[in-house]
Short mmCIF file of C-alpha atoms and ligand atoms in Angstrom, two decimals:
data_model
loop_
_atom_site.label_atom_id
_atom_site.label_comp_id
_atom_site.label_asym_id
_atom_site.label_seq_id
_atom_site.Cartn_x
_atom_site.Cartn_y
_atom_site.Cartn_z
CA UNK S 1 0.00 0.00 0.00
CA UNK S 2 1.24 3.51 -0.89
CA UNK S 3 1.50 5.76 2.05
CA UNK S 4 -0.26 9.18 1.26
CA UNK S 5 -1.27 9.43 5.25
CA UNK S 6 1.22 12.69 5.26
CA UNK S 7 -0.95 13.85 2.43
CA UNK S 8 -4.09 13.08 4.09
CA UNK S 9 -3.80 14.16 7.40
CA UNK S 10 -2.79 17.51 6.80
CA UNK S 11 -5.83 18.33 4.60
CA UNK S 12 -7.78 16.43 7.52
CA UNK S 13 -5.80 18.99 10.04
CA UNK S 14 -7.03 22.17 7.84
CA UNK S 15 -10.37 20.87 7.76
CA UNK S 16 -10.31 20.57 4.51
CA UNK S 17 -12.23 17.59 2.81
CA UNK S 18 -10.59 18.81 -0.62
CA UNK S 19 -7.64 18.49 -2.30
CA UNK S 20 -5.75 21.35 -3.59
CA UNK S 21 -4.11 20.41 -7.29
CA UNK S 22 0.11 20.01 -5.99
CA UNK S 23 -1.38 17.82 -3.58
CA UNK S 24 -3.27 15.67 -5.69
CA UNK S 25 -0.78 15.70 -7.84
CA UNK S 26 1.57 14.37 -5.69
CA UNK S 27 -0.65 11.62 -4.60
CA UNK S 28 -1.03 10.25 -8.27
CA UNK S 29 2.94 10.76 -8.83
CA UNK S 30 3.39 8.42 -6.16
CA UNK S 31 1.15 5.80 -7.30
CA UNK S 32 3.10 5.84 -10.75
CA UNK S 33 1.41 8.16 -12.73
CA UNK S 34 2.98 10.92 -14.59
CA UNK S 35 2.33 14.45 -14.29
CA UNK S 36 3.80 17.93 -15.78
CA UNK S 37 6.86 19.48 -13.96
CA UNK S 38 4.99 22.08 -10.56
CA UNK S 39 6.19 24.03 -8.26
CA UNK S 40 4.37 26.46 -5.32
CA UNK S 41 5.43 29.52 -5.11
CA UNK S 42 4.54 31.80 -2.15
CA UNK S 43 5.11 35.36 -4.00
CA UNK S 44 6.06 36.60 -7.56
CA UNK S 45 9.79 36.70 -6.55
CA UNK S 46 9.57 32.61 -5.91
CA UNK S 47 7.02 32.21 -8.70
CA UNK S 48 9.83 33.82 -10.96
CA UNK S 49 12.95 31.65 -9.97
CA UNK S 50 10.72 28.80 -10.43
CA UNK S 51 9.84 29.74 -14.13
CA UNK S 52 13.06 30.03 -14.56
CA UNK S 53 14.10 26.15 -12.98
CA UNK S 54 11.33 24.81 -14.93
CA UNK S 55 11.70 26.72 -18.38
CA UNK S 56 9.44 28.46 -20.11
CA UNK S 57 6.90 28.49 -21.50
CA UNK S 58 4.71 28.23 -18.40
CA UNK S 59 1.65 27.99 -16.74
CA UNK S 60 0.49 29.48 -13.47
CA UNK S 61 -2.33 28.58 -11.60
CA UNK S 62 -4.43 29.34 -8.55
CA UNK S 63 -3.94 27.65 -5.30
CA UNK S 64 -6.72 27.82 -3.61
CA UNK S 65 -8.84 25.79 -0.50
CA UNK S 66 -11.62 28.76 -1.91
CA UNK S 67 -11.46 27.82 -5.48
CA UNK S 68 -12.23 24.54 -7.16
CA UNK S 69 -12.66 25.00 -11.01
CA UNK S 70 -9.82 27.32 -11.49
CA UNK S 71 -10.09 28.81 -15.18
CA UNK S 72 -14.10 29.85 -14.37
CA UNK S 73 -12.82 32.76 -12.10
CA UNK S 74 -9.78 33.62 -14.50
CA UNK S 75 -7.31 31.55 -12.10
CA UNK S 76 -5.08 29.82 -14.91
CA UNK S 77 -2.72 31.05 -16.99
CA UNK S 78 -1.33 29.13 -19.74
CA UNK S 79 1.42 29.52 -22.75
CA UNK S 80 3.42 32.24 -20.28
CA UNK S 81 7.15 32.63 -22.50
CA UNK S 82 9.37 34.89 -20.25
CA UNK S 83 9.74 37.04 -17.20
CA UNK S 84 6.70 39.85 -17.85
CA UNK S 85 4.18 37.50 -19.17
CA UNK S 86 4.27 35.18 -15.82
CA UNK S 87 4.35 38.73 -13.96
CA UNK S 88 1.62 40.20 -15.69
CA UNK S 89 -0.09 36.49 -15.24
CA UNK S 90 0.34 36.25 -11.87
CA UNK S 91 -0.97 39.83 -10.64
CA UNK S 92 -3.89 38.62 -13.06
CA UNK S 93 -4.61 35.35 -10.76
CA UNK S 94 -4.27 37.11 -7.54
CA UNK S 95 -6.32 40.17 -8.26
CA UNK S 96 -9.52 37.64 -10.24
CA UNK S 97 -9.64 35.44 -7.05
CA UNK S 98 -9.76 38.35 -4.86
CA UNK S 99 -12.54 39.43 -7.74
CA UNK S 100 -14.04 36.08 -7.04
CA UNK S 101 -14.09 36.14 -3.20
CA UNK S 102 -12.39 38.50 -1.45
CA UNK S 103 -11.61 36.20 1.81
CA UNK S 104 -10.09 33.74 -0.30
CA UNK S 105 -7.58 31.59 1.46
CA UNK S 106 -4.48 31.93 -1.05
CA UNK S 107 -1.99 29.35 -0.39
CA UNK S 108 0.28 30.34 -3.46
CA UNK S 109 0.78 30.06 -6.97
CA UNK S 110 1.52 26.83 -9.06
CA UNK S 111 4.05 26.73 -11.44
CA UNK S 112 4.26 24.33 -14.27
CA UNK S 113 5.47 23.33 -17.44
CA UNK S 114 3.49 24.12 -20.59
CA UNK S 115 2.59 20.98 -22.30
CA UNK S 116 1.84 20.27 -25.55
CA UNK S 117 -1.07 19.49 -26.76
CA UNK S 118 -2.11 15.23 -27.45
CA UNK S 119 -4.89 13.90 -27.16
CA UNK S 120 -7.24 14.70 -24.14
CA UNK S 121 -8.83 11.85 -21.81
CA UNK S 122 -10.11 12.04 -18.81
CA UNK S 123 -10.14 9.31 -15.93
CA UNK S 124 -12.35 9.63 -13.07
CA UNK S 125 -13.77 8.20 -9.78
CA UNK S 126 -16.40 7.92 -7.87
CA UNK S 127 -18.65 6.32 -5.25
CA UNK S 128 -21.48 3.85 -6.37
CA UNK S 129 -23.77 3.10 -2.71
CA UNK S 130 -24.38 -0.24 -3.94
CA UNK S 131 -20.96 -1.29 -5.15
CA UNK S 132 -17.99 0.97 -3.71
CA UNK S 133 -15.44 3.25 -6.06
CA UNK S 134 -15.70 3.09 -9.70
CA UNK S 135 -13.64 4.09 -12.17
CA UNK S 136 -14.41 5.98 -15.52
CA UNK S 137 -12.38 6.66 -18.33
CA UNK S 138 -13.49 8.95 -21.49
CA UNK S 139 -12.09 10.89 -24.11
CA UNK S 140 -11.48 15.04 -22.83
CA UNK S 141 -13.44 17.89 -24.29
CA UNK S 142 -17.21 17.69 -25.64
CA UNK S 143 -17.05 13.32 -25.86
CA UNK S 144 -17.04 13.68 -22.27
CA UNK S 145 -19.47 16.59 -21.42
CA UNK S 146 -21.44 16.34 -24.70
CA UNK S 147 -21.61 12.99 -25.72
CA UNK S 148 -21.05 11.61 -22.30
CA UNK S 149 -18.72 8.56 -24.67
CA UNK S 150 -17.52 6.78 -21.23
CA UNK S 151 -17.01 3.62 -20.31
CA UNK S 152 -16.96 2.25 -16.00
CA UNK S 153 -15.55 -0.21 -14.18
CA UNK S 154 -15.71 -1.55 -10.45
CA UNK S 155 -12.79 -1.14 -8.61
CA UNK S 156 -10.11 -2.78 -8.47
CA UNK S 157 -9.70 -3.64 -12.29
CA UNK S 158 -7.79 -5.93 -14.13
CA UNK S 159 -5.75 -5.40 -17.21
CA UNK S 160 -7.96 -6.76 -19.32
CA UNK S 161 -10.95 -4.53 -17.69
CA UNK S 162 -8.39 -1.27 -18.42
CA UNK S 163 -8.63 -2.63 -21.79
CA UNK S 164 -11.74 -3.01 -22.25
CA UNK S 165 -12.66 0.49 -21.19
CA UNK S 166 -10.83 1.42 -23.79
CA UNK S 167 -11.26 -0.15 -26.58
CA UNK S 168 -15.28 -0.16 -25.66
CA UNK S 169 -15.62 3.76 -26.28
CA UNK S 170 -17.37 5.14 -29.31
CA UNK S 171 -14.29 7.53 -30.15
CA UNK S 172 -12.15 4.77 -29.57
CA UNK S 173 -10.51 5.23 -33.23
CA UNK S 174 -9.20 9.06 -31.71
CA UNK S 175 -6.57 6.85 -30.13
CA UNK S 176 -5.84 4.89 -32.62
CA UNK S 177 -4.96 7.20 -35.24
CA UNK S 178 -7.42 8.50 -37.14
CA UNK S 179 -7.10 10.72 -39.83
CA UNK S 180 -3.27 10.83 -40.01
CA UNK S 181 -2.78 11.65 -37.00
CA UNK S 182 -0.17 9.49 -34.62
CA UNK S 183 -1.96 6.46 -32.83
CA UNK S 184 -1.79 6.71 -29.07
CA UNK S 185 0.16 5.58 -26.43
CA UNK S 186 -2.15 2.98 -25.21
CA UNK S 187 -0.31 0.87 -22.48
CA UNK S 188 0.61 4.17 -20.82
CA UNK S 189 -2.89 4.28 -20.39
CA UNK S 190 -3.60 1.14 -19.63
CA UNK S 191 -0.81 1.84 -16.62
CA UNK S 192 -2.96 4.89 -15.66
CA UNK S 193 -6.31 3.23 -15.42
CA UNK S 194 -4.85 0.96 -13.36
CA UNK S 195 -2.36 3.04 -10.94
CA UNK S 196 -5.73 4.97 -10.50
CA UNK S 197 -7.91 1.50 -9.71
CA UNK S 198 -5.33 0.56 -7.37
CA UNK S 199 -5.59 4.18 -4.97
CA UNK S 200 -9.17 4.37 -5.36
CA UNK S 201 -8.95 0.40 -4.11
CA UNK S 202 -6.40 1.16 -0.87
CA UNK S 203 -7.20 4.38 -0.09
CA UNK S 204 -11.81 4.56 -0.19
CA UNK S 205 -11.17 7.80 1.88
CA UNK S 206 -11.22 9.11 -1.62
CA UNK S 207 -14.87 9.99 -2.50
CA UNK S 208 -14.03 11.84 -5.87
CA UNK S 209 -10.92 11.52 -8.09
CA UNK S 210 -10.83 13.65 -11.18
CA UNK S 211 -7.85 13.42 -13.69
CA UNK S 212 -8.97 16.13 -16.49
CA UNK S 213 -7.22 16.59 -18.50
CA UNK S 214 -4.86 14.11 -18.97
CA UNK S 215 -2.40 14.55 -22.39
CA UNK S 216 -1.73 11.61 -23.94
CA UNK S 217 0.86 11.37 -26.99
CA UNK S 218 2.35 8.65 -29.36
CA UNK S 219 4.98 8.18 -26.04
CA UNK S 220 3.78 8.54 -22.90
CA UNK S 221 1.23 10.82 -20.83
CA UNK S 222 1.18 13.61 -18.92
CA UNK S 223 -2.07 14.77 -15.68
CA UNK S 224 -2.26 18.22 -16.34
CA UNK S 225 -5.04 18.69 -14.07
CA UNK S 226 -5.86 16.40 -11.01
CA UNK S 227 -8.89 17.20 -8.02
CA UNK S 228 -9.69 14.78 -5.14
CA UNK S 229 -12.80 15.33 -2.53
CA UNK S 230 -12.77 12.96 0.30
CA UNK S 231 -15.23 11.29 2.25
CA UNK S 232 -16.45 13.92 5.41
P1 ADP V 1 -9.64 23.95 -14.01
O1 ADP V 1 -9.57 23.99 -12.51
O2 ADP V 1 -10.37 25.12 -14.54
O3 ADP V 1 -10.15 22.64 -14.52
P2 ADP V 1 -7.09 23.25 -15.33
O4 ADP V 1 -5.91 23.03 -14.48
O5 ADP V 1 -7.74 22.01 -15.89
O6 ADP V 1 -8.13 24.15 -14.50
O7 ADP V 1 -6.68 24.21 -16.52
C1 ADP V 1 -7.60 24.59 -17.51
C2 ADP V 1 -7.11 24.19 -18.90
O8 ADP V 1 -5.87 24.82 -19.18
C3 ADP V 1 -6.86 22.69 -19.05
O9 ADP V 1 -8.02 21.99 -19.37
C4 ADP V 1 -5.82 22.67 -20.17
O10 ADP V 1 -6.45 22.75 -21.44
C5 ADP V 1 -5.04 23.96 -19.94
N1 ADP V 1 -3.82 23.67 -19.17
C6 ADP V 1 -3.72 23.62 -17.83
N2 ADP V 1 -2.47 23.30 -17.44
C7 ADP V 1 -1.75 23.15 -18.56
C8 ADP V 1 -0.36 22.81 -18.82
N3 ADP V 1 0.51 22.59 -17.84
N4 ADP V 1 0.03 22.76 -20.12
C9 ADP V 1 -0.85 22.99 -21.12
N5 ADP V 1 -2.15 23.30 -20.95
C10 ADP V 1 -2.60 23.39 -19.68
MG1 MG V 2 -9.33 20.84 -15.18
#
């Protein structure tokens, strides 16, 4: 079992029931999945240096207790390429949350990497009263919110079940290469449907687990986004 107790308890200690992204984040890194290069920084001088360690171009994001869909209230700024852009960026994010809710807890600023874009998926979890945690995977974007193209499993799943999920999608040929385009990297998701099975399985604290986006390319995948609630 992967110990994310230090993770846990602290959130437990703010009374917090949510997640805030670098600590979600870190959770999923440790059960094996991979995410995009963050750091927190506490003012614009540390959000700076760590532009600078992690090498533009950038994104900076809200870190918030206060504020759970980040890009709604203006709290995410992507494509940043040198010193004044992240500065401009940044005195964006603080002054739209304070726009947003002016007793907003602000715990810092998130640096990370710019990715490129691959193809979007989304893996998710959540409780079933009957049957414990499931897990969902679907395609990122309007398959997901408009066509609701998603396939679910009980947890803990199998390979085979991770494949399934997969394959059992309508858009399924968007991974595979359609139209040209490269086919994706499908055991690194099979690897991610399962890392995620497996924390949902050991750790049910976890009432909601949302990985959205994810980027996946022809090599490898990157969580560019990650939210857990817990239970209480
Ligand atoms: P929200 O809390 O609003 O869901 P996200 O962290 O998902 O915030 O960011 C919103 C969008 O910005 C993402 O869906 C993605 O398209 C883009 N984005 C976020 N982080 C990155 C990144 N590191 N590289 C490239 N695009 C990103
Ligand atoms: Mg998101």
């Amino acid at each position: 079992m992967t110990d994310i107790s230090d993770i846990l308890e602290k959130a437990k200690a703010e009374g917090r029931n949510y997640l805030l992204e670098p600590e979600a984040k870190e959770i999923i890194v440790r059960y094996g999945i991979p995410i995009t290069k963050i750091k927190v920084g506490g003012d614009l001088d540390e959000v700076l240096k760590y532009a600078e360690e992690i090498g533009y171009p950038v994104v900076l994001k809200i870190v918030s207790p206060d504020i759970i869909h980040k890009s709604d209230i203006g709290g995410v700024k992507i494509n940043l390429k040198n010193k004044a852009e992240v500065e401009k960026a940044y005195k964006e994010i603080i002054s739209a949350t304070k726009r947003f809710k002016p007793d907003a807890r602000i715990v810092g600023v998130l640096v990370q990497e710019f990715v490129p874009q691959g193809t979007e998926i989304i893996i998710g979890v959540s409780k079933d009263p009957q049957f414990g945690p499931t897990i969902m995977f679907g395609l990122g974007g309007i398959f997901v919110e408009i066509l609701e193209d998603v396939s679910f499993r009980i947890v803990p799943i199998t390979k085979r079940d991770a494949k399934e999920m997969i394959s059992e999608i309508k858009g399924y040929k968007v991974l595979t290469g359609a139209r040209g385009k490269e086919p994706c990297d499908i055991e690194a998701i099979i690897n991610a449907l399962l890392c995620v099975s497996k924390l949902a399985w050991e750790h049910q604290e976890i009432k909601e687990l949302d990985l959205n986006p994810i980027e996946v390319y022809s090599k490898g995948l990157k969580v560019v986004d990650a939210r857990i609630v817990l239970e209480g």
